[in-house]
Short mmCIF file of C-alpha atoms and ligand atoms in Angstrom, two decimals:
data_model
loop_
_atom_site.label_atom_id
_atom_site.label_comp_id
_atom_site.label_asym_id
_atom_site.label_seq_id
_atom_site.Cartn_x
_atom_site.Cartn_y
_atom_site.Cartn_z
CA UNK M 1 -23.42 44.46 -9.73
CA UNK M 2 -23.44 44.29 -5.95
CA UNK M 3 -23.00 40.74 -4.72
CA UNK M 4 -23.34 39.76 -1.08
CA UNK M 5 -21.06 36.81 -0.39
CA UNK M 6 -22.02 34.48 2.44
CA UNK M 7 -19.53 31.61 2.63
CA UNK M 8 -21.07 30.16 5.80
CA UNK M 9 -19.73 27.02 7.39
CA UNK M 10 -17.86 23.79 6.66
CA UNK M 11 -16.83 23.54 3.03
CA UNK M 12 -18.83 26.70 2.20
CA UNK M 13 -15.85 29.11 2.35
CA UNK M 14 -13.65 26.80 0.24
CA UNK M 15 -16.12 26.36 -2.58
CA UNK M 16 -17.27 29.99 -2.55
CA UNK M 17 -13.72 31.24 -2.94
CA UNK M 18 -13.39 29.14 -6.10
CA UNK M 19 -16.60 30.68 -7.45
CA UNK M 20 -15.19 34.14 -6.68
CA UNK M 21 -12.06 33.38 -8.73
CA UNK M 22 -14.35 32.60 -11.63
CA UNK M 23 -16.42 35.74 -11.05
CA UNK M 24 -13.29 37.90 -11.30
CA UNK M 25 -12.61 36.52 -14.76
CA UNK M 26 -16.10 36.78 -16.26
CA UNK M 27 -17.38 39.88 -14.45
CA UNK M 28 -14.45 41.85 -13.04
CA UNK M 29 -16.74 44.85 -12.53
CA UNK M 30 -18.74 43.03 -9.83
CA UNK M 31 -18.50 44.44 -6.31
CA UNK M 32 -18.47 41.81 -3.60
CA UNK M 33 -18.90 42.13 0.13
CA UNK M 34 -18.75 39.26 2.61
CA UNK M 35 -20.88 38.60 5.67
CA UNK M 36 -21.11 35.72 8.16
CA UNK M 37 -24.14 33.43 8.36
CA UNK M 38 -24.88 30.13 10.09
CA UNK M 39 -22.32 29.01 12.66
CA UNK M 40 -20.05 31.77 11.33
CA UNK M 41 -22.82 34.24 12.23
CA UNK M 42 -23.09 32.77 15.71
CA UNK M 43 -19.33 33.03 16.19
CA UNK M 44 -19.27 36.65 15.01
CA UNK M 45 -22.53 38.05 16.43
CA UNK M 46 -24.22 35.34 18.49
CA UNK M 47 -27.04 34.60 16.02
CA UNK M 48 -27.21 32.57 12.78
CA UNK M 49 -28.50 35.53 10.74
CA UNK M 50 -26.82 38.64 12.17
CA UNK M 51 -28.46 42.01 11.51
CA UNK M 52 -25.54 43.36 9.38
CA UNK M 53 -25.72 40.22 7.23
CA UNK M 54 -29.43 40.71 6.60
CA UNK M 55 -28.85 44.41 5.86
CA UNK M 56 -26.19 43.51 3.32
CA UNK M 57 -28.51 40.95 1.72
CA UNK M 58 -31.24 43.56 1.42
CA UNK M 59 -29.10 46.06 -0.42
CA UNK M 60 -27.31 43.55 -2.67
CA UNK M 61 -28.46 42.63 -6.19
CA UNK M 62 -27.72 38.96 -5.56
CA UNK M 63 -26.35 36.65 -2.88
CA UNK M 64 -23.69 34.03 -3.40
CA UNK M 65 -24.13 31.50 -0.64
CA UNK M 66 -21.89 28.63 0.47
CA UNK M 67 -23.46 26.34 3.04
CA UNK M 68 -24.49 26.43 6.67
CA UNK M 69 -24.48 23.72 9.28
CA UNK M 70 -22.42 21.92 11.87
CA UNK M 71 -22.25 18.29 12.87
CA UNK M 72 -25.05 17.31 15.25
CA UNK M 73 -27.16 20.29 14.32
CA UNK M 74 -30.46 18.72 15.43
CA UNK M 75 -29.28 18.75 19.04
CA UNK M 76 -29.00 22.58 19.08
CA UNK M 77 -32.00 24.75 20.00
CA UNK M 78 -33.67 26.21 16.92
CA UNK M 79 -32.77 29.88 17.43
CA UNK M 80 -29.08 29.02 17.51
CA UNK M 81 -29.03 26.40 14.79
CA UNK M 82 -26.92 27.40 11.76
CA UNK M 83 -29.61 26.25 9.29
CA UNK M 84 -32.06 28.64 10.92
CA UNK M 85 -30.02 31.53 9.47
CA UNK M 86 -30.67 30.33 5.95
CA UNK M 87 -34.38 29.76 6.63
CA UNK M 88 -34.68 33.28 8.09
CA UNK M 89 -32.93 34.77 5.08
CA UNK M 90 -35.25 32.94 2.64
CA UNK M 91 -38.22 34.24 4.60
CA UNK M 92 -36.95 37.82 5.08
CA UNK M 93 -36.30 38.25 1.34
CA UNK M 94 -39.46 36.33 0.32
CA UNK M 95 -37.40 33.95 -1.81
CA UNK M 96 -40.30 31.63 -2.47
CA UNK M 97 -39.21 29.66 -5.53
CA UNK M 98 -36.17 27.44 -5.31
CA UNK M 99 -34.89 26.12 -8.64
CA UNK M 100 -32.87 22.94 -8.35
CA UNK M 101 -31.83 21.56 -11.70
CA UNK M 102 -30.58 18.00 -11.93
CA UNK M 103 -28.57 17.72 -15.09
CA UNK M 104 -26.51 14.72 -16.15
CA UNK M 105 -23.12 15.77 -17.42
CA UNK M 106 -22.29 13.17 -20.08
CA UNK M 107 -18.75 12.93 -18.67
CA UNK M 108 -20.11 11.77 -15.31
CA UNK M 109 -22.52 9.03 -16.32
CA UNK M 110 -20.31 6.39 -14.73
CA UNK M 111 -20.47 8.26 -11.40
CA UNK M 112 -24.22 7.71 -10.98
CA UNK M 113 -25.43 4.81 -8.87
CA UNK M 114 -28.16 4.26 -11.45
CA UNK M 115 -27.70 2.44 -14.73
CA UNK M 116 -26.42 4.67 -17.53
CA UNK M 117 -29.52 4.20 -19.71
CA UNK M 118 -31.72 5.46 -16.87
CA UNK M 119 -29.83 8.74 -16.40
CA UNK M 120 -28.18 9.38 -19.76
CA UNK M 121 -29.48 12.75 -20.96
CA UNK M 122 -31.29 13.52 -17.71
CA UNK M 123 -32.27 17.19 -17.52
CA UNK M 124 -34.95 18.09 -15.00
CA UNK M 125 -35.68 21.02 -12.72
CA UNK M 126 -37.31 20.81 -9.33
CA UNK M 127 -39.08 23.99 -8.30
CA UNK M 128 -39.38 23.80 -4.55
CA UNK M 129 -41.63 26.21 -2.65
CA UNK M 130 -39.45 27.84 -0.01
CA UNK M 131 -41.49 30.08 2.29
CA UNK M 132 -44.28 27.87 3.59
CA UNK M 133 -45.25 24.34 4.62
CA UNK M 134 -44.24 22.63 7.85
CA UNK M 135 -41.00 24.64 7.70
CA UNK M 136 -42.78 27.86 8.72
CA UNK M 137 -46.36 26.84 9.59
CA UNK M 138 -47.73 27.91 12.96
CA UNK M 139 -48.47 26.57 15.48
CA UNK M 140 -45.32 24.61 16.08
CA UNK M 141 -43.44 23.57 19.16
CA UNK M 142 -43.43 21.17 22.02
CA UNK M 143 -46.14 20.48 24.57
CA UNK M 144 -47.07 17.97 27.21
CA UNK M 145 -50.02 15.74 26.45
CA UNK M 146 -52.58 14.39 28.92
CA UNK M 147 -50.48 11.33 29.57
CA UNK M 148 -47.66 13.63 30.65
CA UNK M 149 -45.53 12.83 27.59
CA UNK M 150 -43.67 15.41 25.54
CA UNK M 151 -45.12 15.97 22.07
CA UNK M 152 -43.42 17.76 19.18
CA UNK M 153 -45.66 19.25 16.52
CA UNK M 154 -45.57 21.27 13.29
CA UNK M 155 -48.24 22.53 10.96
CA UNK M 156 -48.27 21.87 7.24
CA UNK M 157 -49.98 24.94 5.88
CA UNK M 158 -50.36 26.55 2.45
CA UNK M 159 -52.43 29.57 1.43
CA UNK M 160 -53.79 30.02 -2.09
CA UNK M 161 -51.50 32.95 -2.83
CA UNK M 162 -48.42 31.02 -1.70
CA UNK M 163 -49.26 28.17 -4.05
CA UNK M 164 -50.19 30.52 -6.88
CA UNK M 165 -46.91 32.42 -6.98
CA UNK M 166 -44.73 29.32 -7.00
CA UNK M 167 -47.02 27.64 -9.54
CA UNK M 168 -46.61 30.63 -11.88
CA UNK M 169 -42.83 30.45 -11.45
CA UNK M 170 -42.89 26.74 -12.32
CA UNK M 171 -45.17 27.14 -15.34
CA UNK M 172 -42.94 29.93 -16.67
CA UNK M 173 -39.91 27.66 -16.23
CA UNK M 174 -41.69 24.86 -18.11
CA UNK M 175 -42.41 27.30 -20.93
CA UNK M 176 -38.71 28.03 -21.29
CA UNK M 177 -38.04 24.27 -21.43
CA UNK M 178 -40.05 21.29 -22.71
CA UNK M 179 -43.52 22.52 -21.68
CA UNK M 180 -44.17 19.78 -19.14
CA UNK M 181 -44.93 20.35 -15.48
CA UNK M 182 -45.55 17.70 -12.84
CA UNK M 183 -46.98 18.91 -9.55
CA UNK M 184 -46.16 16.70 -6.57
CA UNK M 185 -48.32 16.57 -3.43
CA UNK M 186 -50.01 14.20 -1.01
CA UNK M 187 -53.59 15.20 -1.84
CA UNK M 188 -54.90 11.74 -1.03
CA UNK M 189 -54.15 12.39 2.64
CA UNK M 190 -53.45 16.06 3.39
CA UNK M 191 -55.73 19.13 3.15
CA UNK M 192 -52.72 21.37 2.50
CA UNK M 193 -52.00 19.21 -0.54
CA UNK M 194 -55.62 19.15 -1.68
CA UNK M 195 -55.58 22.94 -1.84
CA UNK M 196 -52.16 22.83 -3.50
CA UNK M 197 -53.49 20.61 -6.27
CA UNK M 198 -56.61 22.73 -6.83
CA UNK M 199 -54.62 25.94 -7.07
CA UNK M 200 -51.94 24.51 -9.39
CA UNK M 201 -54.68 23.16 -11.65
CA UNK M 202 -56.38 26.56 -11.72
CA UNK M 203 -53.13 28.41 -12.47
CA UNK M 204 -52.54 25.87 -15.26
CA UNK M 205 -55.49 27.31 -17.18
CA UNK M 206 -53.27 30.32 -17.91
CA UNK M 207 -50.69 28.01 -19.50
CA UNK M 208 -52.57 25.83 -22.01
CA UNK M 209 -49.29 25.18 -23.84
CA UNK M 210 -47.83 23.44 -20.75
CA UNK M 211 -48.84 19.84 -20.13
CA UNK M 212 -49.70 19.57 -16.42
CA UNK M 213 -49.69 16.30 -14.49
CA UNK M 214 -49.95 15.44 -10.79
CA UNK M 215 -48.26 12.76 -8.72
CA UNK M 216 -48.43 11.84 -5.08
CA UNK M 217 -45.05 12.30 -3.46
CA UNK M 218 -44.48 8.61 -2.78
CA UNK M 219 -45.10 7.74 -6.43
CA UNK M 220 -42.95 10.68 -7.51
CA UNK M 221 -40.05 9.41 -5.41
CA UNK M 222 -40.38 6.03 -7.06
CA UNK M 223 -40.62 7.48 -10.57
CA UNK M 224 -37.53 9.61 -9.96
CA UNK M 225 -35.58 6.38 -9.46
CA UNK M 226 -37.33 4.31 -12.09
CA UNK M 227 -37.80 6.62 -15.06
CA UNK M 228 -36.46 10.08 -14.16
CA UNK M 229 -36.26 11.22 -17.77
CA UNK M 230 -40.05 11.38 -18.00
CA UNK M 231 -39.88 14.64 -16.02
CA UNK M 232 -39.21 18.13 -17.27
CA UNK M 233 -40.17 20.53 -14.45
CA UNK M 234 -41.46 19.34 -11.07
CA UNK M 235 -43.16 21.76 -8.67
CA UNK M 236 -43.68 20.81 -5.06
CA UNK M 237 -43.92 22.10 -1.50
CA UNK M 238 -41.07 22.95 0.82
CA UNK M 239 -40.77 19.65 2.69
CA UNK M 240 -41.33 17.29 -0.24
CA UNK M 241 -39.02 19.45 -2.33
CA UNK M 242 -36.24 19.23 0.24
CA UNK M 243 -36.34 15.45 0.04
CA UNK M 244 -36.97 14.98 -3.67
CA UNK M 245 -34.26 17.43 -4.67
CA UNK M 246 -31.59 15.49 -2.77
CA UNK M 247 -32.81 12.29 -4.39
CA UNK M 248 -32.80 13.91 -7.84
CA UNK M 249 -29.32 15.27 -7.19
CA UNK M 250 -27.95 11.79 -6.62
CA UNK M 251 -29.26 10.65 -10.00
CA UNK M 252 -26.51 12.73 -11.51
CA UNK M 253 -23.76 11.02 -9.56
CA UNK M 254 -22.89 13.72 -7.11
CA UNK M 255 -24.67 16.36 -5.15
CA UNK M 256 -21.35 18.17 -5.47
CA UNK M 257 -22.25 19.19 -9.02
CA UNK M 258 -25.62 20.83 -8.52
CA UNK M 259 -26.38 24.53 -8.27
CA UNK M 260 -29.57 26.19 -7.13
CA UNK M 261 -31.30 29.54 -7.28
CA UNK M 262 -33.82 30.90 -4.82
CA UNK M 263 -35.90 33.65 -6.35
CA UNK M 264 -38.66 35.98 -5.24
CA UNK M 265 -40.56 38.82 -6.81
CA UNK M 266 -37.52 40.75 -7.97
CA UNK M 267 -34.43 39.74 -9.92
CA UNK M 268 -32.58 39.49 -6.64
CA UNK M 269 -31.79 35.89 -5.89
CA UNK M 270 -29.82 33.69 -3.57
CA UNK M 271 -27.54 31.22 -5.30
CA UNK M 272 -26.16 28.23 -3.49
CA UNK M 273 -24.82 24.77 -4.15
CA UNK M 274 -27.39 22.11 -3.25
CA UNK M 275 -24.84 20.27 -1.12
CA UNK M 276 -24.49 21.16 2.53
CA UNK M 277 -21.58 22.19 4.72
CA UNK M 278 -20.07 18.67 4.94
CA UNK M 279 -18.20 19.34 8.21
CA UNK M 280 -16.39 16.00 7.91
CA UNK M 281 -14.41 17.12 4.87
CA UNK M 282 -14.15 20.85 5.64
CA UNK M 283 -10.76 22.49 5.36
CA UNK M 284 -9.20 19.52 3.59
CA UNK M 285 -9.25 20.92 0.06
CA UNK M 286 -11.24 17.94 -1.22
CA UNK M 287 -14.73 19.44 -1.69
CA UNK M 288 -16.13 19.81 -5.18
CA UNK M 289 -16.40 23.54 -6.05
CA UNK M 290 -18.31 22.97 -9.29
CA UNK M 291 -21.77 23.32 -7.72
CA UNK M 292 -20.75 26.72 -6.32
CA UNK M 293 -19.27 27.72 -9.67
CA UNK M 294 -22.43 26.61 -11.49
CA UNK M 295 -24.49 28.54 -8.92
CA UNK M 296 -22.53 31.61 -9.95
CA UNK M 297 -23.49 30.89 -13.56
CA UNK M 298 -27.15 30.78 -12.53
CA UNK M 299 -26.69 34.14 -10.80
CA UNK M 300 -25.20 35.73 -13.90
CA UNK M 301 -28.14 34.52 -15.96
CA UNK M 302 -31.05 35.10 -13.58
CA UNK M 303 -30.07 38.20 -11.60
CA UNK M 304 -27.87 40.02 -14.11
CA UNK M 305 -29.14 38.80 -17.49
CA UNK M 306 -25.54 37.99 -18.46
CA UNK M 307 -26.36 34.95 -20.57
CA UNK M 308 -23.04 34.93 -22.41
CA UNK M 309 -20.97 35.02 -19.24
CA UNK M 310 -23.15 32.30 -17.71
CA UNK M 311 -22.69 30.06 -20.75
CA UNK M 312 -18.95 30.67 -20.70
CA UNK M 313 -18.78 29.43 -17.10
CA UNK M 314 -20.88 26.37 -17.88
CA UNK M 315 -18.73 25.56 -20.91
CA UNK M 316 -15.59 25.92 -18.83
CA UNK M 317 -16.98 23.41 -16.34
CA UNK M 318 -17.73 21.01 -19.18
CA UNK M 319 -14.22 21.52 -20.52
CA UNK M 320 -12.52 20.58 -17.22
CA UNK M 321 -14.71 17.49 -16.91
CA UNK M 322 -13.92 16.52 -20.47
CA UNK M 323 -10.21 17.02 -19.73
CA UNK M 324 -10.54 14.43 -16.97
CA UNK M 325 -10.34 16.56 -13.83
CA UNK M 326 -12.35 15.10 -10.94
CA UNK M 327 -12.73 15.88 -7.26
CA UNK M 328 -12.98 12.89 -4.93
CA UNK M 329 -16.80 12.76 -5.00
CA UNK M 330 -16.91 12.18 -8.76
CA UNK M 331 -13.71 10.20 -9.10
CA UNK M 332 -13.69 7.58 -11.83
CA UNK M 333 -11.02 5.27 -13.25
CA UNK M 334 -8.74 6.95 -15.73
CA UNK M 335 -9.35 10.47 -14.45
CA UNK M 336 -7.17 12.85 -12.49
CA UNK M 337 -8.22 13.47 -8.90
CA UNK M 338 -7.71 17.11 -7.91
CA UNK M 339 -8.49 19.21 -4.85
CA UNK M 340 -10.88 22.11 -4.44
CA UNK M 341 -8.40 24.85 -5.34
CA UNK M 342 -6.94 23.03 -8.32
CA UNK M 343 -10.43 22.40 -9.66
CA UNK M 344 -11.19 26.12 -9.34
CA UNK M 345 -7.92 26.97 -11.10
CA UNK M 346 -8.72 24.50 -13.88
CA UNK M 347 -12.04 26.26 -14.53
CA UNK M 348 -10.30 29.65 -14.58
CA UNK M 349 -7.73 28.32 -17.07
CA UNK M 350 -10.49 26.91 -19.24
CA UNK M 351 -12.11 30.36 -19.27
CA UNK M 352 -8.85 31.97 -20.38
CA UNK M 353 -8.48 29.41 -23.14
CA UNK M 354 -11.97 30.28 -24.44
CA UNK M 355 -10.98 33.92 -24.77
CA UNK M 356 -7.77 33.02 -26.61
C1 LIG S 401 -31.65 22.67 1.86
C2 LIG S 401 -31.20 22.36 3.28
C3 LIG S 401 -31.93 23.30 4.22
C4 LIG S 401 -33.40 23.00 4.13
C5 LIG S 401 -31.42 23.25 5.68
C6 LIG S 401 -29.94 23.58 5.76
C7 LIG S 401 -32.19 24.17 6.59
O1 LIG S 401 -31.43 21.02 3.56
O2 LIG S 401 -31.46 23.82 1.42
O3 LIG S 401 -32.16 21.78 1.19
O4 LIG S 401 -33.91 22.08 4.79
O5 LIG S 401 -34.09 23.70 3.38
MG1 LIG S 402 -32.06 19.84 1.88
#
């Protein structure tokens, strides 16, 4: 069990160290090695994905990732932007399928901005394609048009094989769940989406037991707010998935609760909380470590086939929520507001109590 640990920036290091406490309880045999990425990579080696960090990622069995990013990131040139390190890592390891579950913990229903009956029992997974689309499509850049104005441009681009592999990943996920898959695109406007829809439909013939539907992304965004429980698994492209997964995360009350897994052809995966680096609250011991801890649970299950250990971690998280522990982002009346470290300790204690 060789785990590359990439805490990254902002609240990343704080939440990752809580996940590592949990790892030491449920899998003390794991070997961990840390490497800088994002702004931390720039500080250490001048680039957001330093060569030694990529080398470590390549030889590891799995990657535990915190977050990357600094305030005002968009103003930095792309090669030196912290987020670029994460995009390069996803591309270098061909991590093409990003699983982002949005699960409503019953204890947190009051924390959602949506009415309880809309989100009670919510349990969906967004499978976001991670290696293509406008994120990586060429050509891209800036140019000067005939009027002498600057123009910025990107290319939304999907090949059949790129759509096929993520479609298979999504259909397999639907098979392990409630056998429903909704593919989200913008096929009424975009060629890239037209091809996406054709390929997903074709792949669907291999999965007659999975009910396949299609939605345009605007309608999908609306349905996520109106009747989110109609979904089981959603599969969509990189850009739409980036947006929809943040929206889906908020259904559950806090993006601070949600883990994710980025998987490729092998069992090796990158596991990261869906939330970002939150520079405004970094270093204050207020960030919610539960998304990082739940990301660790996903790692145990997906990369190491340690289902029991994964379930133990998830149960421990449920236990601390049930006991009334809350970080500031999920604070409710009548609960006890704790900091990042105390929340991590509470999960560790809950794990010890299980064993007893
Ligand atoms: C995400 C993030 C990244 C993305 C950024 C940090 C590059 O928003 O993982 O959703 O856009 O993919
Ligand atoms: Mg995002």
